Short mmCIF file of C-alpha atoms and ligand atoms in Angstrom, two decimals:
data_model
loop_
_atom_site.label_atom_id
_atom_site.label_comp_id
_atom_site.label_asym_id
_atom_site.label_seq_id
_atom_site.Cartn_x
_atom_site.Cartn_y
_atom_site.Cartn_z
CA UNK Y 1 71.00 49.22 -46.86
CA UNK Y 2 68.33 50.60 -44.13
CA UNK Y 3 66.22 49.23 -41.87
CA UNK Y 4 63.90 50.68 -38.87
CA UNK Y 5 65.94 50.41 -36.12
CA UNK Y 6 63.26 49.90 -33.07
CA UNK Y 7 66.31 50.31 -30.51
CA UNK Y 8 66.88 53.79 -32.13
CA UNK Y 9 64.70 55.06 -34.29
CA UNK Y 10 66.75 58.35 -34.70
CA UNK Y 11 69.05 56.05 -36.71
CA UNK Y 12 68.04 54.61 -39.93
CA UNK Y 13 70.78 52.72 -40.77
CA UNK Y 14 71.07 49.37 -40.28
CA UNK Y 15 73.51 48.69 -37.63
CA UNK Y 16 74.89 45.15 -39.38
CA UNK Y 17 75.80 47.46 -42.58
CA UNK Y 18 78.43 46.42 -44.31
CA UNK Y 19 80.45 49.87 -44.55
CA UNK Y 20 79.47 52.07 -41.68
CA UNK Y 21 82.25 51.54 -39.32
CA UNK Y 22 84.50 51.91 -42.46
CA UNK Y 23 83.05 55.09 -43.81
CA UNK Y 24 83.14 56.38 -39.70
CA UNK Y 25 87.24 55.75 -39.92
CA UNK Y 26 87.33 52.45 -38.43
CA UNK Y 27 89.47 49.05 -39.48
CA UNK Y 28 87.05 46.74 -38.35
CA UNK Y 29 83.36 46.10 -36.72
CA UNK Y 30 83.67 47.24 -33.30
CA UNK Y 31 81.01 45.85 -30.88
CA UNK Y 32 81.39 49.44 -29.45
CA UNK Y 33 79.99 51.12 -32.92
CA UNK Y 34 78.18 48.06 -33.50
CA UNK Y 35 76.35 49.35 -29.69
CA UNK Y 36 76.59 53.09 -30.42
CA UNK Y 37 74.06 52.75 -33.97
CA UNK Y 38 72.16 50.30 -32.80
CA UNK Y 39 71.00 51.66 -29.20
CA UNK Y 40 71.85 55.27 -30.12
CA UNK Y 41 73.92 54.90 -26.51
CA UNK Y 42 77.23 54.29 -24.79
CA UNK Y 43 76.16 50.42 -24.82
CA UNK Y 44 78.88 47.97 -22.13
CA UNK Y 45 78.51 44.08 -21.62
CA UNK Y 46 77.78 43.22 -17.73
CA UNK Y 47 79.08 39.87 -16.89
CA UNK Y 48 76.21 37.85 -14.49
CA UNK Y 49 77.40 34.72 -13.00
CA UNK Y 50 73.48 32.98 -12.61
CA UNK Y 51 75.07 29.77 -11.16
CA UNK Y 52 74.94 27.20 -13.89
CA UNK Y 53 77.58 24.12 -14.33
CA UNK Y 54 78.97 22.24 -17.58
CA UNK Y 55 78.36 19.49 -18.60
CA UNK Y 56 81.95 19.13 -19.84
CA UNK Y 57 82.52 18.71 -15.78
CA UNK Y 58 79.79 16.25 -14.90
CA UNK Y 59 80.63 13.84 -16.87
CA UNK Y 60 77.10 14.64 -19.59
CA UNK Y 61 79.23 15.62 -22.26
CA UNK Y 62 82.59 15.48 -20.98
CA UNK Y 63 84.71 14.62 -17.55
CA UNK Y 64 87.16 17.51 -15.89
CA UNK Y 65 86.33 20.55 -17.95
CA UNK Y 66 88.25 22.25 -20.99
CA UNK Y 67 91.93 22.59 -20.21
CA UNK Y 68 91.94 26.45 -19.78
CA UNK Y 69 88.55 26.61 -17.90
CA UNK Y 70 88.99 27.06 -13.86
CA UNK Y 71 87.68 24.46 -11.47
CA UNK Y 72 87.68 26.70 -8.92
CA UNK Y 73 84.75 28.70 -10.78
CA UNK Y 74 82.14 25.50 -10.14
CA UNK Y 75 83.35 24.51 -6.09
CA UNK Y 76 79.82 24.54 -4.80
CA UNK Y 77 80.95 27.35 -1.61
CA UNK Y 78 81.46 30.09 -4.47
CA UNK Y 79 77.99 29.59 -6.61
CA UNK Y 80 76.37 29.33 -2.67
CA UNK Y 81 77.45 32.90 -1.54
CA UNK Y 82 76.56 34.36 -5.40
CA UNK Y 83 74.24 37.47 -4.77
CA UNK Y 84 70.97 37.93 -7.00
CA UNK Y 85 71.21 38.79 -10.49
CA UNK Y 86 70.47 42.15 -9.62
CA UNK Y 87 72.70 42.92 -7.30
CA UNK Y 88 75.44 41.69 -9.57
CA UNK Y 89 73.76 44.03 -11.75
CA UNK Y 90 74.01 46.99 -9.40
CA UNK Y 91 77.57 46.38 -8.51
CA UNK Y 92 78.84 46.19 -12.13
CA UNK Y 93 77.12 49.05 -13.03
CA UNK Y 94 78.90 50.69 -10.42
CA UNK Y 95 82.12 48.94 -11.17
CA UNK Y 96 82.26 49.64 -14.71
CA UNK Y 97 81.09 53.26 -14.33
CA UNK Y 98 82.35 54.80 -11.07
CA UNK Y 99 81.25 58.82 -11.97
CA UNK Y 100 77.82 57.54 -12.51
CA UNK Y 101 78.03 58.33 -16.69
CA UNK Y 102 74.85 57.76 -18.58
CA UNK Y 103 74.29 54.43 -21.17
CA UNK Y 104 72.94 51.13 -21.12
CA UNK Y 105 74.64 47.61 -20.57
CA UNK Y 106 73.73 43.95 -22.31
CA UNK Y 107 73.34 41.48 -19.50
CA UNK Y 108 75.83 39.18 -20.32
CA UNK Y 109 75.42 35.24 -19.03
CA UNK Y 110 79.89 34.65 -18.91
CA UNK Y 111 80.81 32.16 -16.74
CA UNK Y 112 79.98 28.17 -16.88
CA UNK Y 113 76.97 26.86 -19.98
CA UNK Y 114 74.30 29.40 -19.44
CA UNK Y 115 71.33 26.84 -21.44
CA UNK Y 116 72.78 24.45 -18.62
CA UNK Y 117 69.66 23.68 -16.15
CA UNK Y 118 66.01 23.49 -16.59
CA UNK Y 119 63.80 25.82 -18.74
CA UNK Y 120 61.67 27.33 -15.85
CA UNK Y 121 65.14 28.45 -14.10
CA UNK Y 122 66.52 29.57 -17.42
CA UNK Y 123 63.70 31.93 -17.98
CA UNK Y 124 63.82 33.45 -14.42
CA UNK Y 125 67.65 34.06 -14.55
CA UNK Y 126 67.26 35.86 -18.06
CA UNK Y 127 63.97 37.23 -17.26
CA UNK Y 128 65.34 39.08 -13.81
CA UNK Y 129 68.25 41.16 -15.75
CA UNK Y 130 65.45 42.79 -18.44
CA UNK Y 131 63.47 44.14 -16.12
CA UNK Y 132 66.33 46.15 -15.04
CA UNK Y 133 66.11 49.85 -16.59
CA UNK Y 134 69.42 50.03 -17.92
CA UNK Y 135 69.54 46.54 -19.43
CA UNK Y 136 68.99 46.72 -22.99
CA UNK Y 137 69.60 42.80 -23.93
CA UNK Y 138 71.05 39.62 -23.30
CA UNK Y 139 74.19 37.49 -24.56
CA UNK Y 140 74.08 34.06 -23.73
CA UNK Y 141 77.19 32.47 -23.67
CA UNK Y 142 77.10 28.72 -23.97
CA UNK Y 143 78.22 25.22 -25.76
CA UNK Y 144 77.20 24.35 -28.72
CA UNK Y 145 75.86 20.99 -27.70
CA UNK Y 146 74.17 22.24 -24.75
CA UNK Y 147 70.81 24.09 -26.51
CA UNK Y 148 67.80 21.43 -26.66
CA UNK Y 149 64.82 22.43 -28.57
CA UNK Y 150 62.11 23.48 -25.37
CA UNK Y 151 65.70 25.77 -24.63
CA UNK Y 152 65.42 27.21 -28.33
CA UNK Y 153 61.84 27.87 -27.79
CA UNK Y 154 62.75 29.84 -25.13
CA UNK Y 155 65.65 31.68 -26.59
CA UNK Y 156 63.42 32.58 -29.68
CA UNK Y 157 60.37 33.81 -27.56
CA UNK Y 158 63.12 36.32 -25.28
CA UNK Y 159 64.14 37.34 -28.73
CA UNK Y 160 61.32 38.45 -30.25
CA UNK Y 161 61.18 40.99 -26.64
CA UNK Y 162 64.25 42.18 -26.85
CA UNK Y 163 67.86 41.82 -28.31
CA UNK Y 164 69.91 38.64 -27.57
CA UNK Y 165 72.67 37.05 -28.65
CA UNK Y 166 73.56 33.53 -28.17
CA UNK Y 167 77.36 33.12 -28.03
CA UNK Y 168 78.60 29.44 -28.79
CA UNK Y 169 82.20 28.32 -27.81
CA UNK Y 170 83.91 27.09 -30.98
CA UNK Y 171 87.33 27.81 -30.49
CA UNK Y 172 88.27 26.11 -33.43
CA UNK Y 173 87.08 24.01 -36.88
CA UNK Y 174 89.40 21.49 -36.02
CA UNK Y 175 88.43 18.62 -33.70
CA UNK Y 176 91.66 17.74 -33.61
CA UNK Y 177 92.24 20.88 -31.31
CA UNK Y 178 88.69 20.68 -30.05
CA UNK Y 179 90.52 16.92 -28.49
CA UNK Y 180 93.39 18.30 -27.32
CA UNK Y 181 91.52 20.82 -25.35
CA UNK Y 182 89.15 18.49 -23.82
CA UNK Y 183 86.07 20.14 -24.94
CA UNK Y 184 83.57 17.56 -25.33
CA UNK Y 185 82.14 17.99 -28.40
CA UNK Y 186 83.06 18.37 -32.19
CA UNK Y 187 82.89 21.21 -34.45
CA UNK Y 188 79.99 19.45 -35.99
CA UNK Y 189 78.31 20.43 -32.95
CA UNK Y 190 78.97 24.41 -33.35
CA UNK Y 191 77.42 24.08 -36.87
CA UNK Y 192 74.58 22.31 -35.90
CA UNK Y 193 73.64 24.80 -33.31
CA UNK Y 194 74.34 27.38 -35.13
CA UNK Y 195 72.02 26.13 -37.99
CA UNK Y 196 69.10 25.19 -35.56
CA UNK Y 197 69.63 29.00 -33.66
CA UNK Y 198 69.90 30.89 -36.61
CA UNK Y 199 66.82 29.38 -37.98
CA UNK Y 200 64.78 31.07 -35.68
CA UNK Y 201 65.84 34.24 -36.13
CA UNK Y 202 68.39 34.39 -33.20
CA UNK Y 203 71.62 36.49 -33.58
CA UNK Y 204 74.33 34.13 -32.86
CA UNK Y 205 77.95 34.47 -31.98
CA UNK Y 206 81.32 32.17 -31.76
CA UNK Y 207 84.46 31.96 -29.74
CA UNK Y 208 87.75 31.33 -31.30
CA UNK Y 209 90.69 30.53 -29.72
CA UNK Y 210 94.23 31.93 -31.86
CA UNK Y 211 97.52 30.13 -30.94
CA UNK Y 212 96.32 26.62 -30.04
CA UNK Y 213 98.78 24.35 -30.16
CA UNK Y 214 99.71 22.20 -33.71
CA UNK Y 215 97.59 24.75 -35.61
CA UNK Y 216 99.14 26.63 -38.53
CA UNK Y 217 98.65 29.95 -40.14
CA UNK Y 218 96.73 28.38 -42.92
CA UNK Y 219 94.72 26.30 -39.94
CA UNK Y 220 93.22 29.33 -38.40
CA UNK Y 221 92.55 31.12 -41.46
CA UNK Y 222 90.37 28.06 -42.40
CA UNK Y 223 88.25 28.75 -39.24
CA UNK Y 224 87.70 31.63 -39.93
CA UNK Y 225 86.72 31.24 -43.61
CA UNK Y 226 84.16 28.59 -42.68
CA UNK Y 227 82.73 31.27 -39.91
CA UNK Y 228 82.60 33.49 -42.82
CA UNK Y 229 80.55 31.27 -44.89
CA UNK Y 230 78.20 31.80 -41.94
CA UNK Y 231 75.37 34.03 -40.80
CA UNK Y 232 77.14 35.17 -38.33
CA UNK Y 233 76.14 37.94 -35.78
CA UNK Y 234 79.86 38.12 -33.78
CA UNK Y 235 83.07 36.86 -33.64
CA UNK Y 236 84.93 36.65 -30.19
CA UNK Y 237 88.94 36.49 -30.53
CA UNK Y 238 91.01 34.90 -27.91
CA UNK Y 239 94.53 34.70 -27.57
CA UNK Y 240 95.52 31.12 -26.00
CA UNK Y 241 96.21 32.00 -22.58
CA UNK Y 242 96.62 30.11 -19.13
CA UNK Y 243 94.98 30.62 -15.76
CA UNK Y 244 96.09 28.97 -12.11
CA UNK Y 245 95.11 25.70 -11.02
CA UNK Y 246 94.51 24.25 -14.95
CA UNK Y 247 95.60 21.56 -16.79
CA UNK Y 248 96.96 24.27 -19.43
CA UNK Y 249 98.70 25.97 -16.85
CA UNK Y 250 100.59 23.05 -15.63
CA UNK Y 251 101.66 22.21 -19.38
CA UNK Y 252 103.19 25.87 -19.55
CA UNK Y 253 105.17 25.20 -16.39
CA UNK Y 254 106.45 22.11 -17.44
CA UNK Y 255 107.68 23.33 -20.79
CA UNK Y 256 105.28 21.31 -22.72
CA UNK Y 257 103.63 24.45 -24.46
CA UNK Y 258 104.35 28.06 -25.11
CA UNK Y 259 101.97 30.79 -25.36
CA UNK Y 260 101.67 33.05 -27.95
CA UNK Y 261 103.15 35.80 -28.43
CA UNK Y 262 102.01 39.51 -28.66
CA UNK Y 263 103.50 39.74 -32.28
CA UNK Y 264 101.97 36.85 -33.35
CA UNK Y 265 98.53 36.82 -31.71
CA UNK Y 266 98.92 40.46 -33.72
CA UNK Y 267 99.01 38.95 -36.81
CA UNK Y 268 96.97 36.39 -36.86
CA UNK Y 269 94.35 38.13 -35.58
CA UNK Y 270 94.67 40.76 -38.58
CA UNK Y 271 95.06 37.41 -40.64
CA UNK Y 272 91.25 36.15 -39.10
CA UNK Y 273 89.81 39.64 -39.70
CA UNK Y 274 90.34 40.08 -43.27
CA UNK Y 275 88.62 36.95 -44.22
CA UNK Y 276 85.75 37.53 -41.78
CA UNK Y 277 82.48 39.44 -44.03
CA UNK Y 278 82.54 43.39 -42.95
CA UNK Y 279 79.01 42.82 -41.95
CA UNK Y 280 80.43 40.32 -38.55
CA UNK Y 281 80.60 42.50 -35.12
CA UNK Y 282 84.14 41.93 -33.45
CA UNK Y 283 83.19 41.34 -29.64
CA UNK Y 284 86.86 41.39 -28.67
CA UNK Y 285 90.12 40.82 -29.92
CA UNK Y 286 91.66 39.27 -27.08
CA UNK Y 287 91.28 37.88 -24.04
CA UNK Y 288 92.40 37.92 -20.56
CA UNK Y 289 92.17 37.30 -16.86
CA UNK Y 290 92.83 38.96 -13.29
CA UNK Y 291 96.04 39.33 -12.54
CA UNK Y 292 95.76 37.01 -9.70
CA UNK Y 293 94.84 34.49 -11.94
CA UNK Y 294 96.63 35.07 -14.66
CA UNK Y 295 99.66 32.70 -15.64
CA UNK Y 296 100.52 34.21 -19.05
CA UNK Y 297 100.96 35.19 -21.25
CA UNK Y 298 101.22 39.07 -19.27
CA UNK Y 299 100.76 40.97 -22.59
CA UNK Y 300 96.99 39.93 -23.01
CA UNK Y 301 96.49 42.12 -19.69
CA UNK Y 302 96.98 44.90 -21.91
CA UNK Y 303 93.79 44.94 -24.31
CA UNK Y 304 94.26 48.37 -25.55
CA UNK Y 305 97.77 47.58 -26.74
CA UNK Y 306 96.90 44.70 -28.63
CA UNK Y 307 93.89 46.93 -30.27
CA UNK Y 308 96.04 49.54 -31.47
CA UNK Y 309 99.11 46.54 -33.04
CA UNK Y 310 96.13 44.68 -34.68
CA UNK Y 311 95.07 48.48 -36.32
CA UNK Y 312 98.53 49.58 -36.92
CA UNK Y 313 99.48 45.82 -38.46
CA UNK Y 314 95.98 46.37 -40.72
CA UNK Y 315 97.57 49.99 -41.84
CA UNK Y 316 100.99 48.26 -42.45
CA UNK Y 317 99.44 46.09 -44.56
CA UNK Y 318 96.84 48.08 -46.27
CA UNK Y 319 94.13 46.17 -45.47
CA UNK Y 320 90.80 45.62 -42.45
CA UNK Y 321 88.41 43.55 -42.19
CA UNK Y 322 86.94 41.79 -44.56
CA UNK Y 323 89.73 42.93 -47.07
CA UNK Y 324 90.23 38.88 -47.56
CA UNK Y 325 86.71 37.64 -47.67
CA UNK Y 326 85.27 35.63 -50.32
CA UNK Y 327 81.91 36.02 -50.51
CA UNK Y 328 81.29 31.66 -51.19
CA UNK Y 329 77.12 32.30 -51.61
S1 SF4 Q 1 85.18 26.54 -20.67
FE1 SF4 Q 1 82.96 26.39 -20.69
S2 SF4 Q 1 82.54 24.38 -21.59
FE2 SF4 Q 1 84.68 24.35 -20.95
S3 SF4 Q 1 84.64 23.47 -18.89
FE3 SF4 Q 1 84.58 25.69 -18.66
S4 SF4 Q 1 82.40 26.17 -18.54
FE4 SF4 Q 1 82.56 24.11 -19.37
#
């Protein structure tokens, strides 16, 4: 399969094909390669913090936040002393590449529910990061029942400038889980977003969260086969883990949970890759959080580790991604 690639024309291929990154050696999508063919460049996500809120914290969809998010992040002192998008733009480009190396980064809307606040402020804060020279696109990370239809208009019109993503927390199929976490919303939600985003030609993304609680094996496999079902741009892995000052983080130090651990967020992540298409970009495999932050689990610090178990468990098995998939069209 080819298509023009306007990012890089050198390359001809079409950077969602379905057996590049195999063919190039690899076990899965990387968002790296994923970068590499499509921008013909070293391509790095920059995390901007624009200032938004929740609604899962204002009581519009939902009262005292999802049980692993930090409170901290929304105290009105910290989002009054954030610099200007491109500062934050200027510092992480110096953060993330001290000796001054060459390639691009995809201004990347992180913290809080970036479709959160009126249109006319939406468009400045993702309007500010593209005129940037090194910015080469957006991902918008957001909730699922956070994207009204004058927000979709404005999402489609970026996209047809320049390359976005919209990334939509699902963490999980099962509302049962999406209760216990105190999101807000059910996974209806995620599909009906989805639908109404991908409709307009939008790449879109999800978050999944491995390890929650009460789910099985068989429970996160079932995510990720109805992801898989999907047009689906990206898939962001998380391992369940626990920051200060949370309502998750108290249930760790009182015993009532465990987190996973590294052998099993290992295999289950090999597990949700295999029945994920080939064509799907993996953003990440897991997550993690400062050290100062971070409760546990202290494995997840290592992301490099946990990238070379989830290849070497793939080689073990004889199998990558997509090696599971059933194609349901
Ligand atoms: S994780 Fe996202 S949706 Fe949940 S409370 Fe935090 S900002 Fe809101």
């Amino acid at each position: 399969m080819s298509s023009i690639n306007k990012y890089n024309p050198l390359c001809t291929a079409d950077p969602h094909s379905d057996t590049d990154w195999d063919t190039a050696g690899l076990l899965y999508h990387a968002l790296n390669f994923f970068f590499q063919r499509k921008f013909g460049v070293k391509v790095r996500k920059l995390s901007l913090d624009a200032g938004f809120l929740c609604p899962n914290r204002d009581g519009t969809s939902g009262q005292g936040g999802c049980i692993f998010c930090d409170p901290e992040s929304f105290s009105p002192s910290r989002r009054l002393k954030l610099p200007s998008l491109t500062a934050q733009i200027e510092e992480g480009i110096r953060h993330l590449s001290p000796r001054k190396e060459p390639g691009k980064y995809l201004a990347y809307f992180q913290p809080a529910t970036n479709t959160y606040a009126p249109t006319e402020r939406l468009r400045q804060a993702y309007e500010e990061p593209l005129a940037h020279p090194r910015i080469v696109g957006l991902a918008i990370g957001t909730r699922p029942d956070c994207v009204s239809k004058p927000v979709l208009d404005l999402l489609e019109e970026i996209s047809r400038k320049t390359f976005l993503v919209v990334e939509y927390g699902l963490q999980s199929i099962h509302d049962r889980s999406l209760r216990w976490m105190n999101r807000g919303h059910r996974a209806a939600a995620f599909f009906d977003a989805f639908d109404r985003t991908r409709r307009r030609g939008i790449h879109v993304g999800a978050h999944v969260i491995l390890g929650l609680p009460g789910e099985s094996p068989e429970d996160m496999i079932a995510t990720a086969r109805e992801l898989a079902g999907l047009e689906l741009h990206s898939v962001k892995l998380h391992n369940l883990y626990a920051v200060k000052n949370t309502p998750l983080a108290e249930m760790v130090e009182n015993g009532e949970i465990s987190l996973p651990t590294f052998d099993e967020h290992v295999r289950r992540a090999a597990d949700f890759l295999e029945h994920l298409p080939p064509r799907v970009v993996i953003d990440r495999l897991s997550g993690d959080a400062p050290p100062q932050y971070l409760v546990g689990p202290a494995w997840c610090r290592d992301k490099t580790a946990v990238r070379r178990a989830v290849e070497a468990e793939f080689r073990k098995r004889g199998t990558k991604q997509g090696s599971r998939f059933e194609n349901r069209v």
